[in-house]
Amino acid sequence: MTWHEVAERCFQRRYSDFDVTVGVIVGAAGAVVIDTRASVAQGVRLRDDVRRLGVEDPIVVNTHGHFDHCFGNAAFTGVRWGHASLPDYLAHTVRPMLAREFPGWAEKVETDLLLAPDHLVTDHAELGLGDRVVELRYFGRGHTDGDLVAWVPDARCAFTGDLIEQSGPPSYGGDSFPLEWPGTLAALLRTVDGVLVPGHGEPVDPAFAARQREEIDLVARRVRETHAAGLDVEEALATGGWPYPAETLREAIRRGHDHLDPRPGSG
């Protein structure tokens, strides 16, 4: 595990814990770290690793509110940027979800100080680093309702968080928006190109991202079809025609059916 310069002064490092990918963007008058790992202790180790790039007190950008991307925020003293939905999400949603999905880790980090972003983005913001600008862009809901992309125009490099994943299928959790995700990715791909650094895995190109968008669009279409047929989650999975393994799609179907027909207990 080491830093890789994937574009000019844009670095990526992949950590084995939760297989998370972290980024660093360096400018003449500052730097940005993209995501901070899954605990304060992991954030401290990340801070030490970032210093090996000659970076002190970077700006923090959280791509979204999942614990493996932002629970290390308290290890950094710089300002923190994230989508406008993140403070409420981190205050009320992330810890209960963590307790359900990763109870052992939830217990391990239950006393960790969780710092929400103090600079918020609703659509677009620009971070000046002296000789370059980092654009923070919100393209819509997908993996969560607060997925933020960091785009470096001069290097043609984007850090996409979990809107794109390379090391496995896209992650549909209980806070995902499977019907909106394809449109969000389409908007992203109309705006950025070049190197795309996912939240998990190795950097990809726009062709990879376009293929994944087609697969995510197929999930959305199958969700609509199975909802129209009146099928429940297991019946929908049994029909086949899905691009990803069944165990990764139960929440996609449940969430999608609920969004199409939000009656209590549906899906």
Backbone as numpy.savetxt, mean C-alpha at the origin, in Angstrom:
# Nx Ny Nz CAx CAy CAz Cx Cy Cz
19.80 -8.70 2.15 18.95 -7.51 2.15 19.83 -6.28 2.15
19.73 -5.47 1.11 20.49 -4.25 1.02 19.71 -3.26 0.17
20.22 -2.03 0.10 19.56 -1.01 -0.71 19.93 -1.21 -2.18
18.94 -1.06 -3.05 19.16 -1.11 -4.49 18.68 0.21 -5.09
19.53 0.84 -5.88 19.15 2.08 -6.56 18.40 1.69 -7.83
17.07 1.83 -7.78 16.24 1.37 -8.88 16.00 2.46 -9.93
16.27 3.70 -9.56 16.26 4.84 -10.46 17.17 5.88 -9.81
17.42 6.98 -10.49 18.40 7.94 -9.96 18.03 8.42 -8.56
18.86 8.05 -7.57 18.70 8.42 -6.16 17.34 7.98 -5.59
16.82 6.92 -6.15 15.61 6.26 -5.63 16.00 4.84 -5.24
15.86 4.52 -3.98 16.35 3.27 -3.44 15.20 2.41 -2.92
15.40 1.11 -3.02 14.41 0.14 -2.56 15.13 -0.92 -1.74
14.48 -1.34 -0.65 15.02 -2.42 0.18 13.86 -3.31 0.62
14.07 -4.59 0.53 13.04 -5.57 0.85 13.40 -6.27 2.15
12.46 -6.29 3.10 12.67 -6.90 4.41 11.87 -8.19 4.51
12.48 -9.19 5.16 11.83 -10.50 5.24 10.60 -10.50 6.14
10.59 -9.67 7.19 9.41 -9.58 8.05 8.24 -9.01 7.27
7.22 -9.83 7.07 6.03 -9.47 6.29 6.37 -9.15 4.83
7.60 -9.48 4.43 8.04 -9.29 3.05 7.69 -7.89 2.53
7.96 -6.89 3.37 7.60 -5.52 3.01 8.75 -4.86 2.26
8.41 -4.00 1.33 9.39 -3.24 0.56 9.32 -1.78 0.97
10.49 -1.22 1.31 10.60 0.16 1.77 11.40 0.94 0.72
11.09 2.22 0.59 11.80 3.07 -0.36 12.42 4.29 0.28
13.45 4.83 -0.37 14.06 6.09 0.02 14.31 6.91 -1.25
13.93 8.18 -1.20 14.16 9.12 -2.29 15.07 10.22 -1.75
16.19 10.45 -2.39 17.18 11.39 -1.90 17.25 12.61 -2.81
17.24 13.80 -2.21 17.43 15.03 -2.94 18.57 15.84 -2.35
18.86 16.98 -2.98 19.97 17.81 -2.51 19.67 18.45 -1.15
18.40 18.62 -0.82 18.03 19.31 0.41 17.08 18.50 1.27
17.21 17.18 1.23 16.35 16.35 2.07 16.11 15.00 1.44
15.34 14.19 2.15 15.04 12.84 1.67 13.68 12.42 2.19
13.14 11.42 1.53 11.84 10.84 1.89 12.03 9.35 2.11
11.45 8.82 3.18 11.38 7.38 3.37 9.94 6.95 3.15
9.77 5.91 2.34 8.45 5.41 1.99 8.15 4.20 2.86
7.27 4.38 3.83 6.82 3.36 4.78 7.90 3.04 5.82
7.45 2.55 7.00 8.35 2.47 8.15 8.34 1.12 8.86
7.77 0.09 8.22 7.76 -1.27 8.74 6.71 -1.47 9.85
6.82 -2.59 10.59 5.68 -3.12 11.35 5.73 -2.90 12.85
6.72 -2.21 13.38 6.81 -1.92 14.81 7.80 -0.79 15.00
7.81 -0.23 16.20 8.78 0.81 16.49 10.20 0.24 16.42
10.40 -0.98 16.95 11.72 -1.59 16.90 12.18 -1.79 15.45
11.27 -2.24 14.58 11.63 -2.37 13.18 11.89 -1.01 12.54
11.15 -0.01 12.97 11.38 1.34 12.47 12.75 1.86 12.87
13.19 1.55 14.08 14.53 1.97 14.53 15.60 1.30 13.66
15.42 0.02 13.37 16.39 -0.66 12.51 16.37 -0.06 11.10
15.18 0.28 10.61 15.09 0.93 9.31 15.80 2.29 9.34
15.60 3.05 10.40 16.27 4.36 10.53 17.78 4.19 10.44
18.31 3.15 11.10 19.75 2.90 11.04 20.18 2.51 9.62
19.35 1.72 8.95 19.67 1.33 7.58 19.62 2.54 6.65
18.67 3.45 6.86 18.57 4.64 6.04 19.80 5.52 6.21
20.34 5.56 7.42 21.54 6.37 7.67 22.72 5.90 6.84
22.73 4.63 6.47 23.82 4.11 5.62 23.78 4.73 4.23
22.65 5.34 3.88 22.56 6.08 2.63 22.94 7.55 2.81
23.38 7.91 4.01 23.71 9.29 4.30 22.51 10.16 4.59
21.39 9.54 4.95 20.14 10.27 5.18 19.86 10.38 6.66
19.60 11.60 7.13 19.19 11.87 8.51 17.85 12.58 8.50
16.99 12.23 9.43 15.70 12.91 9.62 14.90 13.04 8.32
14.62 11.95 7.64 13.85 12.04 6.40 12.39 12.37 6.66
11.74 12.91 5.66 10.29 12.99 5.65 9.74 11.58 5.54
8.69 11.28 6.27 8.04 9.96 6.21 6.79 10.07 5.35
6.63 9.13 4.44 5.38 8.99 3.68 4.84 7.59 3.92
3.60 7.51 4.39 2.91 6.23 4.54 2.04 6.00 3.32
2.27 4.89 2.61 1.46 4.61 1.43 0.03 4.23 1.79
-0.16 3.66 2.99 -1.51 3.35 3.49 -1.39 2.97 4.96
-2.50 2.61 5.58 -2.53 2.48 7.03 -2.30 1.11 7.59
-1.94 0.12 6.80 -1.72 -1.21 7.35 -0.47 -1.24 8.21
-0.52 -2.06 9.25 0.51 -2.02 10.29 1.91 -2.24 9.76
2.09 -3.09 8.74 3.42 -3.41 8.25 4.05 -2.27 7.47
3.28 -1.19 7.27 3.79 -0.04 6.53 3.92 1.23 7.37
3.39 1.23 8.59 3.39 2.50 9.32 3.60 2.39 10.82
3.72 1.19 11.37 3.87 1.08 12.82 5.27 1.49 13.29
6.19 1.73 12.36 7.51 2.23 12.73 7.64 3.74 12.68
6.52 4.46 12.48 6.58 5.92 12.34 7.29 6.60 13.51
7.08 6.10 14.73 7.61 6.77 15.91 9.13 6.74 15.98
9.79 5.95 15.14 11.25 5.91 15.11 11.84 7.11 14.38
11.00 7.89 13.70 11.48 9.00 12.88 10.97 10.33 13.44
11.80 11.35 13.33 11.46 12.65 13.90 10.96 13.65 12.87
11.07 13.33 11.58 10.61 14.25 10.55 9.10 14.28 10.44
8.61 15.16 9.57 7.17 15.25 9.35 6.69 13.97 8.67
5.41 13.69 8.84 4.82 12.47 8.32 3.65 12.82 7.39
3.68 12.25 6.19 2.63 12.48 5.21 1.83 11.20 4.97
0.54 11.38 4.73 -0.32 10.25 4.38 -1.65 10.76 3.86
-2.49 9.85 3.43 -3.81 10.23 2.95 -4.65 10.77 4.10
-5.61 11.62 3.76 -6.44 12.28 4.77 -7.24 11.30 5.61
-7.47 10.09 5.12 -8.23 9.10 5.87 -7.41 8.41 6.96
-6.09 8.55 6.94 -5.24 7.74 7.82 -5.39 8.03 9.31
-5.47 9.28 9.77 -5.58 9.49 11.22 -6.76 8.74 11.84
-7.93 8.82 11.22 -9.08 8.11 11.75 -8.90 6.60 11.64
-8.35 6.14 10.52 -8.12 4.72 10.32 -7.17 4.17 11.39
-6.08 4.88 11.65 -5.11 4.41 12.63 -5.65 4.50 14.05
-6.55 5.44 14.29 -7.11 5.59 15.63 -8.16 4.53 15.94
-8.90 4.06 14.93 -10.07 3.23 15.22 -10.11 1.87 14.54
-9.35 1.67 13.48 -9.53 0.47 12.66 -8.34 -0.47 12.69
-7.12 0.06 12.63 -5.98 -0.80 12.33 -5.68 -1.79 13.45
-5.77 -1.37 14.72 -5.44 -2.31 15.80 -6.48 -3.44 15.93
-7.78 -3.17 15.87 -8.73 -4.29 15.89 -8.53 -5.25 14.71
-8.23 -4.72 13.52 -7.98 -5.59 12.38 -6.72 -6.42 12.59
-5.68 -5.81 13.13 -4.45 -6.53 13.42 -4.69 -7.64 14.44
-5.50 -7.36 15.46 -5.80 -8.37 16.48 -6.52 -9.57 15.89
-7.37 -9.34 14.88 -8.08 -10.45 14.23 -7.16 -11.25 13.32
-6.30 -10.56 12.58 -5.55 -11.22 11.52 -4.17 -11.70 11.97
-3.53 -10.97 12.89 -2.19 -11.34 13.38 -2.15 -11.16 14.89
-2.89 -11.98 15.64 -3.00 -11.76 17.10 -1.66 -11.78 17.82
-0.74 -12.63 17.40 0.56 -12.67 18.05 1.32 -11.37 17.87
1.28 -10.81 16.67 1.97 -9.54 16.44 1.24 -8.40 17.13
-0.08 -8.45 17.16 -0.85 -7.42 17.85 -0.44 -7.33 19.32
-0.26 -8.47 19.95 0.17 -8.48 21.35 1.58 -7.92 21.49
2.43 -8.23 20.53 3.83 -7.78 20.58 3.94 -6.26 20.49
3.04 -5.63 19.73 3.15 -4.18 19.50 2.06 -3.39 20.20
1.35 -4.00 21.14 0.20 -3.32 21.74 0.60 -2.06 22.51
1.85 -1.97 22.99 2.28 -0.77 23.71 3.09 0.18 22.84
3.28 -0.16 21.57 4.03 0.72 20.68 3.26 2.03 20.46
4.00 3.12 20.44 3.40 4.41 20.11 3.13 4.45 18.61
1.88 4.69 18.25 1.48 4.75 16.85 1.23 6.20 16.47
2.10 6.74 15.62 1.98 8.14 15.20 1.35 8.20 13.82
0.24 8.90 13.73 -0.43 9.09 12.44 0.29 10.19 11.66
0.10 10.25 10.36 0.63 11.38 9.58 0.10 12.70 10.11
0.98 13.72 10.11 0.57 15.06 10.54 0.44 16.02 9.35
0.74 15.56 8.15 0.52 16.30 6.91 -0.32 15.40 6.01
-1.48 15.90 5.58 -2.47 15.03 4.94 -2.71 15.42 3.48
-2.97 14.40 2.66 -3.19 14.57 1.23 -4.60 14.09 0.91
-5.37 14.89 0.21 -6.66 14.44 -0.29 -6.57 14.05 -1.77
-5.72 14.73 -2.52 -5.62 14.47 -3.96 -4.18 14.50 -4.42
-3.46 15.59 -4.11 -2.12 15.79 -4.66 -1.35 16.75 -3.77
-0.08 16.44 -3.55 0.82 17.34 -2.83 2.22 17.18 -3.40
3.06 18.20 -3.21 4.43 18.14 -3.70 5.39 18.40 -2.56
6.43 17.56 -2.49 7.48 17.68 -1.49 8.75 18.14 -2.19
9.27 19.30 -1.83 10.49 19.81 -2.43 11.71 19.29 -1.71
12.62 18.71 -2.46 13.87 18.18 -1.90 15.08 18.92 -2.45
14.90 20.21 -2.78 15.99 21.00 -3.31 16.05 20.93 -4.82
16.68 19.90 -5.33 16.85 19.78 -6.77 15.83 18.86 -7.42
14.86 18.39 -6.66 13.84 17.54 -7.24 12.57 17.63 -6.41
11.48 17.18 -7.01 10.17 17.20 -6.37 9.63 15.77 -6.31
9.02 15.44 -5.19 8.30 14.19 -5.05 6.81 14.52 -5.01
6.06 13.95 -5.92 4.63 14.17 -5.97 3.91 13.04 -5.22
3.03 13.42 -4.31 2.17 12.46 -3.62 0.81 12.52 -4.28
0.36 11.38 -4.79 -0.87 11.35 -5.57 -1.83 10.29 -5.04
-3.09 10.69 -4.99 -4.18 9.77 -4.61 -5.02 9.52 -5.85
-5.09 8.25 -6.27 -5.81 7.90 -7.49 -7.16 7.27 -7.21
-7.46 6.97 -5.95 -8.74 6.37 -5.62 -8.57 5.17 -4.71
-9.68 4.53 -4.41 -9.69 3.41 -3.48 -9.34 2.11 -4.19
-8.71 1.21 -3.45 -8.33 -0.07 -4.02 -7.97 -1.05 -2.93
-6.68 -1.17 -2.64 -6.22 -2.02 -1.54 -6.83 -1.54 -0.22
-6.91 -0.23 -0.04 -7.61 0.41 1.08 -8.30 1.66 0.54
-8.85 2.47 1.45 -9.43 3.74 1.00 -8.42 4.87 1.04
-7.17 4.59 1.43 -6.18 5.66 1.57 -4.85 5.36 0.91
-4.87 4.73 -0.27 -3.63 4.34 -0.96 -2.98 5.54 -1.62
-1.77 5.85 -1.20 -1.04 7.01 -1.70 0.17 6.54 -2.51
0.42 7.20 -3.62 1.56 6.88 -4.49 2.55 8.03 -4.46
3.84 7.71 -4.31 4.91 8.71 -4.36 5.58 8.61 -5.72
5.51 9.69 -6.48 6.00 9.72 -7.87 7.15 10.71 -7.98
8.26 10.25 -8.56 9.45 11.09 -8.75 9.59 11.33 -10.25
9.08 12.45 -10.76 9.02 12.63 -12.21 10.38 12.62 -12.90
11.40 13.25 -12.28 12.69 13.33 -12.97 13.37 11.97 -13.10
13.01 11.04 -12.21 13.59 9.69 -12.26 12.64 8.68 -12.88
11.41 9.09 -13.18 10.37 8.19 -13.69 10.29 6.95 -12.80
10.06 7.21 -11.52 9.97 6.14 -10.53 8.80 6.42 -9.60
7.98 5.41 -9.36 6.83 5.54 -8.47 6.86 4.45 -7.42
6.57 4.84 -6.19 6.40 3.91 -5.08 4.89 3.77 -4.86
4.37 2.58 -5.14 2.92 2.41 -5.27 2.24 1.82 -4.05
3.00 1.46 -3.00 2.38 0.75 -1.90 1.74 -0.53 -2.41
0.68 -0.97 -1.77 0.07 -2.26 -2.10 -0.99 -2.18 -3.19
-1.09 -1.05 -3.88 -1.91 -1.02 -5.09 -1.38 -2.00 -6.12
-0.05 -2.22 -6.09 0.60 -3.22 -6.93 1.40 -4.13 -6.01
1.34 -5.44 -6.27 2.16 -6.38 -5.52 2.86 -7.32 -6.50
4.13 -7.63 -6.19 4.90 -8.50 -7.07 5.17 -9.87 -6.46
5.26 -9.94 -5.14 5.67 -11.19 -4.50 4.53 -12.17 -4.28
3.33 -11.78 -4.62 2.17 -12.64 -4.48 0.95 -11.95 -5.08
-0.21 -12.58 -5.02 -1.41 -11.96 -5.54 -1.76 -10.68 -4.77
-2.46 -9.75 -5.39 -2.94 -8.57 -4.67 -3.70 -8.98 -3.42
-3.55 -8.19 -2.37 -4.13 -8.54 -1.08 -5.49 -7.86 -0.91
-6.54 -8.68 -0.90 -7.90 -8.20 -0.66 -8.23 -8.44 0.81
-8.20 -7.39 1.61 -8.54 -7.52 3.01 -9.94 -7.02 3.29
-10.28 -6.98 4.57 -11.59 -6.54 4.99 -11.83 -5.05 4.84
-10.82 -4.33 4.37 -10.95 -2.89 4.12 -10.63 -2.55 2.67
-10.70 -3.55 1.78 -10.39 -3.32 0.37 -11.63 -2.90 -0.41
-11.39 -2.42 -1.63 -12.47 -1.97 -2.52 -12.28 -2.63 -3.88
-12.65 -3.93 -3.98 -12.34 -4.69 -5.19 -13.00 -4.17 -6.45
-14.15 -3.51 -6.33 -14.83 -3.01 -7.53 -14.21 -1.71 -8.03
-13.54 -0.98 -7.18 -12.94 0.30 -7.56 -11.46 0.18 -7.90
-10.83 -0.89 -7.44 -9.39 -1.07 -7.62 -8.95 -0.99 -9.09
-9.67 -1.63 -10.05 -9.23 -1.53 -11.44 -9.16 -0.10 -11.96
-10.17 0.70 -11.64 -10.17 2.09 -12.09 -9.06 2.91 -11.46
-8.76 2.61 -10.20 -7.66 3.31 -9.52 -6.33 3.00 -10.21
-6.11 1.73 -10.53 -4.87 1.35 -11.22 -4.81 1.96 -12.62
-5.94 2.02 -13.30 -5.96 2.64 -14.62 -5.55 4.10 -14.54
-6.06 4.82 -13.54 -5.68 6.22 -13.36 -4.19 6.35 -13.03
-3.68 5.44 -12.20 -2.25 5.45 -11.88 -1.42 5.29 -13.15
-1.78 4.30 -13.98 -0.99 4.00 -15.16 -1.12 5.07 -16.24
-2.16 5.87 -16.19 -2.26 7.00 -17.12 -1.33 8.14 -16.71
-0.91 8.14 -15.45 -0.16 9.28 -14.90 1.32 8.99 -14.74
1.68 7.78 -14.34 3.07 7.45 -14.06 3.52 6.31 -14.96
4.82 6.30 -15.23 5.42 5.18 -15.96 6.85 5.02 -15.47
7.58 4.11 -16.08 8.94 3.88 -15.63 9.00 2.75 -14.62
9.80 2.94 -13.59 9.97 1.93 -12.55 8.85 2.07 -11.53
8.18 0.97 -11.21 7.12 0.95 -10.22 7.55 0.04 -9.08
7.64 0.60 -7.87 8.10 -0.15 -6.71 6.88 -0.53 -5.88
6.54 -1.82 -5.80 5.36 -2.24 -5.06 5.60 -2.27 -3.55
4.53 -2.45 -2.80 4.66 -2.52 -1.35 5.24 -3.84 -0.87
5.19 -4.87 -1.72 5.76 -6.17 -1.41 6.37 -6.73 -2.69
7.64 -7.03 -2.65 8.27 -7.62 -3.82 9.26 -6.69 -4.49
9.66 -7.08 -5.70 10.67 -6.37 -6.46 10.04 -5.35 -7.41
10.81 -4.36 -7.85 10.28 -3.38 -8.80 9.76 -4.03 -10.07
8.75 -3.40 -10.66 8.14 -3.90 -11.88 8.06 -2.78 -12.90
7.66 -3.14 -14.12 7.48 -2.14 -15.17 5.98 -1.94 -15.44
5.63 -0.94 -16.25 4.21 -0.69 -16.51 3.49 -1.87 -17.16
4.21 -2.69 -17.93 3.56 -3.85 -18.55 3.11 -4.84 -17.49
3.93 -5.08 -16.47 3.53 -5.94 -15.36 2.30 -5.36 -14.67
2.35 -4.05 -14.38 1.23 -3.42 -13.69 -0.04 -3.47 -14.53
0.08 -3.33 -15.85 -1.09 -3.40 -16.71 -1.70 -4.80 -16.70
-0.86 -5.82 -16.70 -1.38 -7.20 -16.60 -2.08 -7.42 -15.27
-1.50 -6.90 -14.19 -2.14 -7.07 -12.89 -3.46 -6.30 -12.85
-3.51 -5.14 -13.48 -4.78 -4.40 -13.53 -5.84 -5.20 -14.26
-5.46 -5.90 -15.33 -6.42 -6.73 -16.06 -6.94 -7.86 -15.17
-6.06 -8.46 -14.38 -6.48 -9.52 -13.47 -7.42 -8.98 -12.39
-7.10 -7.81 -11.85 -7.94 -7.20 -10.83 -9.29 -6.80 -11.42
-9.28 -6.37 -12.68 -10.53 -6.07 -13.36 -11.36 -7.33 -13.56
-10.71 -8.46 -13.85 -11.42 -9.72 -13.98 -12.07 -10.11 -12.66
-11.36 -9.91 -11.54 -11.95 -10.16 -10.23 -13.22 -9.32 -10.06
-13.13 -8.05 -10.40 -14.29 -7.17 -10.24 -15.46 -7.62 -11.11
-15.17 -8.03 -12.35 -16.25 -8.50 -13.23 -16.88 -9.79 -12.71
-16.05 -10.72 -12.22 -16.58 -11.97 -11.68 -17.40 -11.71 -10.40
-16.97 -10.76 -9.61 -17.75 -10.40 -8.41 -19.14 -9.92 -8.83
-19.20 -9.06 -9.84 -20.50 -8.56 -10.29 -21.36 -9.70 -10.86
-20.74 -10.59 -11.61 -21.48 -11.71 -12.20 -22.04 -12.64 -11.13
-21.22 -12.97 -10.14 -21.69 -13.89 -9.10 -22.71 -13.24 -8.19
-22.60 -11.93 -8.01 -23.63 -11.23 -7.25 -24.95 -11.25 -8.00
-24.88 -10.98 -9.31 -26.11 -10.99 -10.12 -26.76 -12.37 -10.12
-25.95 -13.42 -9.99 -26.49 -14.78 -9.97 -26.99 -15.19 -8.59
-26.84 -14.32 -7.60 -27.34 -14.60 -6.26 -26.49 -15.60 -5.49
-25.22 -15.74 -5.82 -24.36 -16.71 -5.18 -23.73 -16.15 -3.91
-23.48 -17.01 -2.92 -22.72 -16.59 -1.75 -21.23 -16.76 -2.06
-20.38 -16.48 -1.09 -18.93 -16.46 -1.33 -18.43 -17.81 -1.81
-18.76 -18.88 -1.10 -18.25 -20.20 -1.46 -18.81 -20.67 -2.80
-20.07 -20.38 -3.05 -20.65 -20.73 -4.35 -19.96 -19.96 -5.47
-19.66 -18.70 -5.21 -18.98 -17.88 -6.22 -17.60 -18.43 -6.53
-16.85 -18.79 -5.49 -15.51 -19.35 -5.71 -15.58 -20.65 -6.51
-16.61 -21.45 -6.27 -16.73 -22.75 -6.93 -17.03 -22.63 -8.42
-17.47 -21.46 -8.86 -17.77 -21.30 -10.29 -16.50 -21.26 -11.13
-15.35 -20.96 -10.52 -14.10 -20.90 -11.26 -13.99 -19.62 -12.08
-12.95 -19.56 -12.91 -12.74 -18.39 -13.74 -12.06 -17.24 -13.05
-11.51 -17.50 -11.87 -10.84 -16.45 -11.12 -9.34 -16.45 -11.43
-8.68 -15.29 -11.41 -7.25 -15.24 -11.77 -6.30 -15.58 -10.62
-6.83 -15.66 -9.40 -5.98 -15.89 -8.24 -6.53 -17.06 -7.42
-5.70 -17.64 -6.54 -6.17 -18.77 -5.72 -7.36 -18.39 -4.86
-8.22 -19.38 -4.62 -9.47 -19.13 -3.89 -9.22 -18.52 -2.52
-8.18 -19.00 -1.82 -7.96 -18.51 -0.45 -7.61 -17.03 -0.40
-7.23 -16.44 -1.54 -6.91 -15.01 -1.56 -8.09 -14.14 -1.96
-9.24 -14.77 -2.28 -10.33 -14.02 -2.90 -11.61 -13.96 -2.08
-11.65 -14.64 -0.93 -12.89 -14.64 -0.17 -13.31 -13.23 0.24
-12.36 -12.44 0.72 -12.71 -11.07 1.13 -13.06 -10.22 -0.08
-12.42 -10.46 -1.22 -12.76 -9.70 -2.42 -14.23 -9.91 -2.79
-14.67 -11.18 -2.75 -16.05 -11.48 -3.10 -17.01 -10.94 -2.05
-16.68 -11.16 -0.78 -17.56 -10.67 0.29 -17.70 -9.16 0.22
-16.55 -8.46 0.11 -16.58 -7.00 0.06 -17.33 -6.52 -1.19
-17.03 -7.15 -2.32 -17.69 -6.73 -3.55 -19.19 -6.94 -3.51
-19.63 -8.10 -3.03 -21.07 -8.35 -2.92 -21.72 -7.36 -1.96
-21.05 -7.07 -0.85 -21.61 -6.11 0.10 -21.71 -4.72 -0.52
-20.73 -4.33 -1.30 -20.78 -3.00 -1.92 -21.89 -2.91 -2.96
-22.19 -4.05 -3.60 -23.27 -4.06 -4.58 -24.64 -4.16 -3.95
-24.69 -4.77 -2.78 -25.98 -5.00 -2.12 -25.75 -4.94 -0.62
-25.62 -3.77 -0.04 -25.17 -3.65 1.36 -26.24 -3.94 2.38
-26.76 -5.15 2.34 -27.71 -5.54 3.39 -26.94 -6.26 4.50
-27.39 -6.16 5.74 -26.68 -6.80 6.85 -26.50 -8.30 6.62
-25.25 -8.75 6.81 -24.97 -10.17 6.72 -24.83 -10.70 5.31
-24.90 -9.86 4.29 -24.80 -10.36 2.91 -23.39 -10.86 2.63
-23.26 -11.84 1.71 -21.98 -12.40 1.31 -21.40 -13.32 2.31
